[in-house]
Short mmCIF file of C-alpha atoms and ligand atoms in Angstrom, two decimals:
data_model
loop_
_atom_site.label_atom_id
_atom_site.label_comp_id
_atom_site.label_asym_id
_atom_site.label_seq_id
_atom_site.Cartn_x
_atom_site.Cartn_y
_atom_site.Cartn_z
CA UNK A 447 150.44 141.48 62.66
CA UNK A 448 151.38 144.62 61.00
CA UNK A 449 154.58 146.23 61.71
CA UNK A 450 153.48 148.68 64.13
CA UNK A 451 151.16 146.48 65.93
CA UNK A 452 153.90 144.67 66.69
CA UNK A 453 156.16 147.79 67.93
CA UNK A 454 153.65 148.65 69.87
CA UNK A 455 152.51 144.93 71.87
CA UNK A 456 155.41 142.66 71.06
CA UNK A 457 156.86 141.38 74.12
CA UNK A 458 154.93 142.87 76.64
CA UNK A 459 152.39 141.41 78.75
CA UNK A 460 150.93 143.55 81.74
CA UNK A 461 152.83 143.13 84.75
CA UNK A 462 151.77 140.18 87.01
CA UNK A 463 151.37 141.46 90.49
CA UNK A 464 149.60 144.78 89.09
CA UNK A 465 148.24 144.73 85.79
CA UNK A 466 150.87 147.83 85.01
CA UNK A 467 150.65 148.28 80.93
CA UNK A 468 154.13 149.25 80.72
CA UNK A 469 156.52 146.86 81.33
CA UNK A 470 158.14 147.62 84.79
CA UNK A 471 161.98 148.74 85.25
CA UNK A 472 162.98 145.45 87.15
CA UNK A 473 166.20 147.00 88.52
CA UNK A 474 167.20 144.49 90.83
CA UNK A 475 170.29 142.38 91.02
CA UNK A 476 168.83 139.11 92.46
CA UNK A 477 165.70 137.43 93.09
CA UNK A 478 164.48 135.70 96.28
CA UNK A 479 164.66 132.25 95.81
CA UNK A 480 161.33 129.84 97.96
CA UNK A 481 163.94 126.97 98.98
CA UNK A 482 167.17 125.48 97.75
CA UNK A 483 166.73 125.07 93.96
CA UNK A 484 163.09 126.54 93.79
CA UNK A 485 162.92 130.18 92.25
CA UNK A 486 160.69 131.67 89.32
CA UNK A 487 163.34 131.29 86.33
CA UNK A 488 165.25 134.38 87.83
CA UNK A 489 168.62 134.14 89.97
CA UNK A 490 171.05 136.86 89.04
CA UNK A 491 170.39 140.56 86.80
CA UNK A 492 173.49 139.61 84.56
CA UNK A 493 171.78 136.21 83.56
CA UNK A 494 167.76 137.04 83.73
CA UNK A 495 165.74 140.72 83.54
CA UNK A 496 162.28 141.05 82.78
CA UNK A 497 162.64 144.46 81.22
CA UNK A 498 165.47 143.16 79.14
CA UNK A 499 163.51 140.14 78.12
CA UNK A 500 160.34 142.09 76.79
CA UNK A 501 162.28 144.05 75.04
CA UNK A 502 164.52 141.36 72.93
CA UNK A 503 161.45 139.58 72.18
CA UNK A 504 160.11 143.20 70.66
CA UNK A 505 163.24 143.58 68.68
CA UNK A 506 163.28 140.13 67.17
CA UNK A 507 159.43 140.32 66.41
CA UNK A 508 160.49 143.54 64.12
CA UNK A 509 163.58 141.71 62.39
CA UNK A 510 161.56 139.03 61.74
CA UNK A 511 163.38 136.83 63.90
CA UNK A 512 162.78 134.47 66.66
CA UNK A 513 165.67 135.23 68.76
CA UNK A 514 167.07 138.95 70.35
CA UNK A 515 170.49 138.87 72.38
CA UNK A 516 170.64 142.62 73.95
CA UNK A 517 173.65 144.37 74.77
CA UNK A 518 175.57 147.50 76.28
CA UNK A 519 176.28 149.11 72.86
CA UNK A 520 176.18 148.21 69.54
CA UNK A 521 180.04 147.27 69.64
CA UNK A 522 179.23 144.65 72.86
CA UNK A 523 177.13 143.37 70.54
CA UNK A 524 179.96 143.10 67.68
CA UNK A 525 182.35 142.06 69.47
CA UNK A 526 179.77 139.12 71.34
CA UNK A 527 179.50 137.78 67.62
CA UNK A 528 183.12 137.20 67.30
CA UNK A 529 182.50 134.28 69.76
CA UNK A 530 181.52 132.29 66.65
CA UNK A 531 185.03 131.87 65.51
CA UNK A 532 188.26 131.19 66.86
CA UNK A 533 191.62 131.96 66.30
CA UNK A 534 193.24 130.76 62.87
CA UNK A 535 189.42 131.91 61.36
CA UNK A 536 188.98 134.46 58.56
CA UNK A 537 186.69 136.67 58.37
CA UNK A 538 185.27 138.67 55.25
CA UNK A 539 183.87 142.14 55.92
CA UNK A 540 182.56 145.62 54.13
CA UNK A 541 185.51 147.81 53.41
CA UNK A 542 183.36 151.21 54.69
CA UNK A 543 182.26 149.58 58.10
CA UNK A 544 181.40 151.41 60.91
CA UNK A 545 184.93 152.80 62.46
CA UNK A 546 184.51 151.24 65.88
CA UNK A 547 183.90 148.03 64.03
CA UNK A 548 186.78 148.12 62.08
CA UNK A 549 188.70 148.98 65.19
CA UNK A 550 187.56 146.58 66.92
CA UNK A 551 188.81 143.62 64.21
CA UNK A 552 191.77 145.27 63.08
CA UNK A 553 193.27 146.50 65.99
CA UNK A 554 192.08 144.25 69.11
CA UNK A 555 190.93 141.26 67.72
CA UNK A 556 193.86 140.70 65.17
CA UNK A 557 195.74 140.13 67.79
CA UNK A 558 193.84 137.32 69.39
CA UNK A 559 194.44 135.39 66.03
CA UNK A 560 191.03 136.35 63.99
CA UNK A 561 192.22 137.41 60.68
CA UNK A 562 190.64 139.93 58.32
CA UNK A 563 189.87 140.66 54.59
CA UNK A 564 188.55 144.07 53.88
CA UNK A 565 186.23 144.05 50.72
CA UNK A 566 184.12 146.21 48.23
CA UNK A 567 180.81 144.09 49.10
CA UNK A 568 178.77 145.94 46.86
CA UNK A 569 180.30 143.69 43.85
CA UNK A 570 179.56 140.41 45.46
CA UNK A 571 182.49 138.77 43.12
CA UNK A 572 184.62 140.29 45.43
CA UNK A 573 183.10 138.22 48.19
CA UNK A 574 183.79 135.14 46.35
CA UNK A 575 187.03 135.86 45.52
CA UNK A 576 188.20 136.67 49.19
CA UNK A 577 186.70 133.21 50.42
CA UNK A 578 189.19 130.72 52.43
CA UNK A 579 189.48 127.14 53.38
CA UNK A 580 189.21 128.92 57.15
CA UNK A 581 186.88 131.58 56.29
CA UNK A 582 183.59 131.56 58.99
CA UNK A 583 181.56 134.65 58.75
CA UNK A 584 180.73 137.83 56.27
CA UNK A 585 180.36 140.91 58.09
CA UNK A 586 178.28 143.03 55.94
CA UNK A 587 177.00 146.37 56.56
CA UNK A 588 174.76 148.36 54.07
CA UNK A 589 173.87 150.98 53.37
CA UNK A 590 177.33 152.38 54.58
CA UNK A 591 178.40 155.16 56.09
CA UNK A 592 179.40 158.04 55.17
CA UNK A 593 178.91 157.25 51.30
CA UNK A 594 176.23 155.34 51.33
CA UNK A 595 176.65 152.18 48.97
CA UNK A 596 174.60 149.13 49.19
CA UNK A 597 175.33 145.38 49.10
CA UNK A 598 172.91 143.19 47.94
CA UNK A 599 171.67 141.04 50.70
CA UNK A 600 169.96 138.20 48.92
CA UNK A 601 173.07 137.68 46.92
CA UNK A 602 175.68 138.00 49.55
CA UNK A 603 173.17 135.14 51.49
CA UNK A 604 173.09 132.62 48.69
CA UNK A 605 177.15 132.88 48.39
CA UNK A 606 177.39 132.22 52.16
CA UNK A 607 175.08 129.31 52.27
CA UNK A 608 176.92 128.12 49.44
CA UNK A 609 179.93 127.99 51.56
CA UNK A 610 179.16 127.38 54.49
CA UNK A 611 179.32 130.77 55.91
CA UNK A 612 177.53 132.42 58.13
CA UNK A 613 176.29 136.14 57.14
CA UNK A 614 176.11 139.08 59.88
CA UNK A 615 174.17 142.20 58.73
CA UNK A 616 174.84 145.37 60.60
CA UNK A 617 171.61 146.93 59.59
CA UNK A 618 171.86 149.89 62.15
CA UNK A 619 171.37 152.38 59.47
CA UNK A 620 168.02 151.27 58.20
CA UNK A 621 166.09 149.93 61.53
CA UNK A 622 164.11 146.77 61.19
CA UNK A 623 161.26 149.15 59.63
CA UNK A 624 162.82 149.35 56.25
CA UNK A 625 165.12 146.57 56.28
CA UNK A 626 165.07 143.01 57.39
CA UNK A 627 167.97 141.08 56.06
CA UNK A 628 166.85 137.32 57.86
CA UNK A 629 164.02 137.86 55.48
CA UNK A 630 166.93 138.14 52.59
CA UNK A 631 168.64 134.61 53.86
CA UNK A 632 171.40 136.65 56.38
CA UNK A 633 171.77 134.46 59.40
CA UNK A 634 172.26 137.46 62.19
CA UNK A 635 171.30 141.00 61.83
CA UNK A 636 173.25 143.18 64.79
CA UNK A 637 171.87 146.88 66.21
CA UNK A 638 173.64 149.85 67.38
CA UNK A 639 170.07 150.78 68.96
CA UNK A 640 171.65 153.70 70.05
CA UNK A 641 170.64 155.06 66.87
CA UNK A 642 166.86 154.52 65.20
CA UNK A 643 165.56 152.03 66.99
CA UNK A 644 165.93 154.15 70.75
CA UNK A 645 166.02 157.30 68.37
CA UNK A 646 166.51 159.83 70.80
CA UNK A 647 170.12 160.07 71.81
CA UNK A 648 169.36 159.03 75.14
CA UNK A 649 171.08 155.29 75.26
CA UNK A 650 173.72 153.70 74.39
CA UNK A 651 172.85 149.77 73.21
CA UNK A 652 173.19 146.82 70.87
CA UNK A 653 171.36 144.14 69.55
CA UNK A 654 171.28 140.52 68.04
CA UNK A 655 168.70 139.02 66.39
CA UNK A 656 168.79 135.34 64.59
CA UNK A 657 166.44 132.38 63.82
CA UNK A 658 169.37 129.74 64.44
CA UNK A 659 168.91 128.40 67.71
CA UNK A 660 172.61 127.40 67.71
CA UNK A 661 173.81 130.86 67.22
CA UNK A 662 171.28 131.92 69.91
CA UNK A 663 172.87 129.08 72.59
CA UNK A 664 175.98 130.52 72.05
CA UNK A 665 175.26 134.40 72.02
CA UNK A 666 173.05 133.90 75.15
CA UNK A 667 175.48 132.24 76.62
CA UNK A 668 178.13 134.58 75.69
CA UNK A 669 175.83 137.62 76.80
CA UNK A 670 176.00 135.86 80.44
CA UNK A 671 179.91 134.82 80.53
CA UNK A 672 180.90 138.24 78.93
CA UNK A 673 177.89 140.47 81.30
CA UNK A 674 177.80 143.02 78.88
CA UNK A 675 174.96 143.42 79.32
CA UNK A 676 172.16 146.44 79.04
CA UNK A 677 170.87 148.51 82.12
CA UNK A 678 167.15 147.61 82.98
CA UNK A 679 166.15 151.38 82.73
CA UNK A 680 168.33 152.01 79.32
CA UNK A 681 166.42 148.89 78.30
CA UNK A 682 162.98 150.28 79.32
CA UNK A 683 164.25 153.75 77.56
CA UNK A 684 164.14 151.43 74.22
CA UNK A 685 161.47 149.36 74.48
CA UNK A 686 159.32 152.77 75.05
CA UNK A 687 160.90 154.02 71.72
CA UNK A 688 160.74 151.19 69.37
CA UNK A 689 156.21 151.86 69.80
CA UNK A 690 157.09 155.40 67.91
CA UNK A 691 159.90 153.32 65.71
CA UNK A 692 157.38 153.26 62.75
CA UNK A 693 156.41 157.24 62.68
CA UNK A 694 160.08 158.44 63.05
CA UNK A 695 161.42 155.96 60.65
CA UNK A 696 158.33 157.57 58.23
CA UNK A 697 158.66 161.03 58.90
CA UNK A 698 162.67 160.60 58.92
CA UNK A 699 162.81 159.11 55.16
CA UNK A 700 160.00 161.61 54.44
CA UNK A 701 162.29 164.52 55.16
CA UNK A 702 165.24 162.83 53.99
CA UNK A 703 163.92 162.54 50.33
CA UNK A 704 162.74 166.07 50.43
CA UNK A 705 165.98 167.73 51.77
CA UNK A 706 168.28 165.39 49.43
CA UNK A 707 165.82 166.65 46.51
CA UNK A 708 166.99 170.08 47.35
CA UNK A 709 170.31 169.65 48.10
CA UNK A 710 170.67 168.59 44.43
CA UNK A 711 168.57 170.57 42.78
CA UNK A 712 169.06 174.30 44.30
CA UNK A 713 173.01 173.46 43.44
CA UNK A 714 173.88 173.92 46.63
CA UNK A 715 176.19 170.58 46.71
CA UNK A 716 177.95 169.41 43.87
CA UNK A 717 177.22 165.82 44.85
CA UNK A 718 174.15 164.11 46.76
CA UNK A 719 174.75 160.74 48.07
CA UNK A 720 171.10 159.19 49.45
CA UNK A 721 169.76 155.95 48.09
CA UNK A 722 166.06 157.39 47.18
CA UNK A 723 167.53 159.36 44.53
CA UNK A 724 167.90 158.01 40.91
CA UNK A 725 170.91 159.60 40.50
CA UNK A 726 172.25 156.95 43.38
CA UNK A 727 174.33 154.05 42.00
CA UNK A 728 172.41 151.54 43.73
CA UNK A 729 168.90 153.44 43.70
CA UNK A 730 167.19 149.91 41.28
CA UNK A 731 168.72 147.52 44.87
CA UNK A 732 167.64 150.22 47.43
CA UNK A 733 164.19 150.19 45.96
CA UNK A 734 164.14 146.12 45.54
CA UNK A 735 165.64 145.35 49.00
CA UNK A 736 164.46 148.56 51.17
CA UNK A 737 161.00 149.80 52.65
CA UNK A 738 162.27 153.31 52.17
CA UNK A 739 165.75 155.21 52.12
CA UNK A 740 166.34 156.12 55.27
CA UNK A 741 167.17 159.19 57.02
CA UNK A 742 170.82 159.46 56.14
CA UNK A 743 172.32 161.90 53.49
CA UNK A 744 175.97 162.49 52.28
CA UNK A 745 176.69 165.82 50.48
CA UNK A 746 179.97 166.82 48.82
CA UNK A 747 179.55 170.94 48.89
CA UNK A 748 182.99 171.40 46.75
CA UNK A 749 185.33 173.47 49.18
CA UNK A 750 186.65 172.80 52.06
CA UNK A 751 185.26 176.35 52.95
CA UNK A 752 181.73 176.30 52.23
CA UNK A 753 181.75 172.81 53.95
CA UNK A 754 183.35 175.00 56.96
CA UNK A 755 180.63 177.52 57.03
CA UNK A 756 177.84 175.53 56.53
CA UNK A 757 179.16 173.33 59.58
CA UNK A 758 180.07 176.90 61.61
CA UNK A 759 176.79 178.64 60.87
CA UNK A 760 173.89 175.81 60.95
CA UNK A 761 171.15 176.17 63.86
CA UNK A 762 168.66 173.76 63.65
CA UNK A 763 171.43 171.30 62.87
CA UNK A 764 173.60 170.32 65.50
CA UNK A 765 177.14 169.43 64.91
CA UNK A 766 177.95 166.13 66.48
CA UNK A 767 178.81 162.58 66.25
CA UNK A 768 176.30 159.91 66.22
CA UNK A 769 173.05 159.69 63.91
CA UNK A 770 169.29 158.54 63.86
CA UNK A 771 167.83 160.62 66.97
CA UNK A 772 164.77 163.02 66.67
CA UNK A 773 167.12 165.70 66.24
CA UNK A 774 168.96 166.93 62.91
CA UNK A 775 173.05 166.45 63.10
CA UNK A 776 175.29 167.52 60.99
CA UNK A 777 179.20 165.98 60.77
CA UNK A 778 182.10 166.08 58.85
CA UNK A 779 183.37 162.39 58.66
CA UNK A 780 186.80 163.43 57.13
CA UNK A 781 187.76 164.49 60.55
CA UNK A 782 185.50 163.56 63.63
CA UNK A 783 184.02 159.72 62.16
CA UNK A 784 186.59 158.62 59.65
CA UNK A 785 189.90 160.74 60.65
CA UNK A 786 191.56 157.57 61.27
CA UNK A 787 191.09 156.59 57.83
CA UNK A 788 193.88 157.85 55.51
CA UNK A 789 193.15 161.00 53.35
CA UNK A 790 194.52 158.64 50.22
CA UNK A 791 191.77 155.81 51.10
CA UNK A 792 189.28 158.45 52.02
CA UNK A 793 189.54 160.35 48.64
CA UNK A 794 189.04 156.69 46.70
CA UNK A 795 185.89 156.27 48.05
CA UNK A 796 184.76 159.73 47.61
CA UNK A 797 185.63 160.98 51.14
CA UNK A 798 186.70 164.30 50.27
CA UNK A 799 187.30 167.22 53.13
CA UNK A 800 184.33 168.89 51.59
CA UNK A 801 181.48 166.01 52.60
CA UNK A 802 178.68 166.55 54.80
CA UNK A 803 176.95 164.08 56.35
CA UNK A 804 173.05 164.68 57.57
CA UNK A 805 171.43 162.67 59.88
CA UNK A 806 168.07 164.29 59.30
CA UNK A 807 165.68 164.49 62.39
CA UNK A 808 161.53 164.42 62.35
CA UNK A 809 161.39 168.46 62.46
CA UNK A 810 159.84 170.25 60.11
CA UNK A 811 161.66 169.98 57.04
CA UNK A 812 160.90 173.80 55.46
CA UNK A 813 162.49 174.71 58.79
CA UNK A 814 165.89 172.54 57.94
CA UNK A 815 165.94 173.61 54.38
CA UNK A 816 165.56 177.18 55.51
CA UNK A 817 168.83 176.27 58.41
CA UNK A 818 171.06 175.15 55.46
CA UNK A 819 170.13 177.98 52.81
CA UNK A 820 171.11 180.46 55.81
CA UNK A 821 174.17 179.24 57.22
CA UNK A 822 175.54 179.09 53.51
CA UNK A 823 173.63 182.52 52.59
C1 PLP B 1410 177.02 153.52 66.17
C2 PLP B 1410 177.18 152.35 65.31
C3 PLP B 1410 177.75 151.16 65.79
C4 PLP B 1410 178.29 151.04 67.19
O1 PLP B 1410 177.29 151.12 68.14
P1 PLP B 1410 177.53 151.69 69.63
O2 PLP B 1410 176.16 151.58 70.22
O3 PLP B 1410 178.03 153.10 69.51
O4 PLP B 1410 178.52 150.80 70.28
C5 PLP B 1410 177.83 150.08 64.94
N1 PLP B 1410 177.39 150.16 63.66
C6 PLP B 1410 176.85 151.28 63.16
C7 PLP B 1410 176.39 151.31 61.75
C8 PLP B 1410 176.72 152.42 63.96
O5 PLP B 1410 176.20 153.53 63.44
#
């Protein structure tokens, strides 16, 4: 089946005691059991919900995979996959990482013994070259945020399977619609589905998907000893928003291209970051390893000031945290996302104090162009 045939059906079967078409919010705790050791494959909400079921079979259909773990946010979901190592285990991951993730490994899990190595993945010698005799798992996550760079997925997977290593794609950004690393040889591919794949900055949640039934025993059983687990209504809430996921992953790329277009060619910024154009450093991979680009775009205006005013004086854009809802954001990661991140590091990878990053929504795009062109007018 085609992609959105599968958004749309995957997973869901009409309810059994009334034919209901949408898959009902089971939000119950426990489940009557008929006599000692008799019951319908349900004992306790942490372990077993319907809602939650229909809608990690829906996810994995879309990643291509044959297993989804769901979760309370996308870190639950990170921090779930640590469970595959143990202490005295090294770990390789993408220098630009999400900040929570990078919190989470640097400054909790260090401590339990996990250690780290922080690389440029985008030159996959540098993944080589960080390997160790205790090394378990590449963390990868592309494109990255703010600045956009890719990794290339294929390669990364043949250097793991090489050595033994199992490869994690965080591929949050893109949505199963225009990326699908398992296809590419990854092993897992984790969700922050609080961003395109529920798409309306209405739920917080995570994912894991996998075809490796071993990593599956031991994330499902992880899922139950750890109960982070997802709300049956929150998981509802996404399973009603991956059916649109196809149209608002369109419509956002579609907008995307066309604002980034401008961006760069009015000379409004000095510098467009956004993997559909051919000005991007890793425009020939997006194109090879991507459906589309994405809805993401990173603009260095120049000043601190105009960066300022455009932030002050947007008003279709809304300044806040977060990405890949309906609605257009705008936020400067040199203080709100990546203030924890020295100004020295920052700078190196292009961070200045004058970069913007969009997370353009499905409105009309004249109406965002026009938003920008007056708040800097
Ligand atoms: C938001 C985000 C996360 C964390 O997900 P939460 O649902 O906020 O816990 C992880 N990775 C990426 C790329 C994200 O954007």
């Amino acid at each position: 089946m085609g992609f959105s045939t599968d958004a749309v059906h995957a997973g869901q079967i009409p309810d059994a005691v009334t034919g209901a078409v949408i898959t009902p919010i089971y939000q119950t705790s426990t489940y009557a059991q008929e006599e000692l050791g008799k019951h319908k494959g349900y004992e306790y909400g942490r372990t077993h919900n319907l809602t939650r079921q229909a809608l990690e079979k829906n996810i994995a259909v879309l990643e291509k995979g044959k297993y989804g773990i769901a979760f309370a946010s996308g870190l639950a979901a990170t921090q779930a996959l640590l469970s595959l190592v143990k202490a005295g285990d090294h770990i390789i991951a993408s220098n630009n990482v999400y900040g929570g993730t990078y919190r989470l490994f640097e400054l909790i899990m260090k401590d339990y013994g996990l250690d780290f190595s922080w690389v440029d993945t985008s030159d996959l010698s540098n993944i080589e070259k960080a390997i160790r005799e205790n090394t378990k798992l590449v963390f990868l996550e592309t494109p990255t945020n703010p600045m956009l760079n890719l990794t290339n997925l294929k390669g990364a997977a043949e250097i793991c399977k090489k050595n033994n290593l199992n490869s994690i794609v965080d591929n949050t950004f893109m949505s199963p619609y225009f990326q699908n690393p398992l296809t590419l040889g990854c092993d897992i591919v984790l969700h922050s589905t609080t961003k395109y794949i529920n798409g309306h900055s209405d739920v917080i949640g995570g994912i894991v998907v996998t075809n490796d039934e071993k990593i599956h025993e031991r994330i499902r059983y992880i899922q139950n000893a750890i109960g982070a687990v997802p709300s049956p209504f929150d998981c509802w809430l996404v399973l009603r928003s991956t059916k649109t996921l196809a149209v608002r992953m369109e419509k956002h790329n579609q907008n995307a291209t066309e604002l980034a277009r401008f961006l760069s060619e009015s000379g409004l910024a000095e510098k467009v970051y956004y993997p559909g154009l051919k000005s991007h450093p890793h425009h020939e991979l997006a194109k090879k390893q991507m459906r589309g680009f994405g809805g993401m775009i990173s603009a260095d205006f120049g000043s601190v000031e105009k960066a300022k005013k455009l932030l002050k004086n947007v008003k279709v854009f809304t300044l806040a945290e977060s990405l890949g809802g309906v609605e257009s954001l705008i936020s400067h990661p040199a203080s709100m996302t990546h203030a924890s991140v020295p100004k020295e590091d920052r700078e190196k990878m292009g961070l200045t104090d004058s970069l913007i990053r969009f997370s353009v929504g499905i409105e009309d795009v004249e109406d965002l162009i026009a938003d920008i062109e007056n708040a800097l007018g």
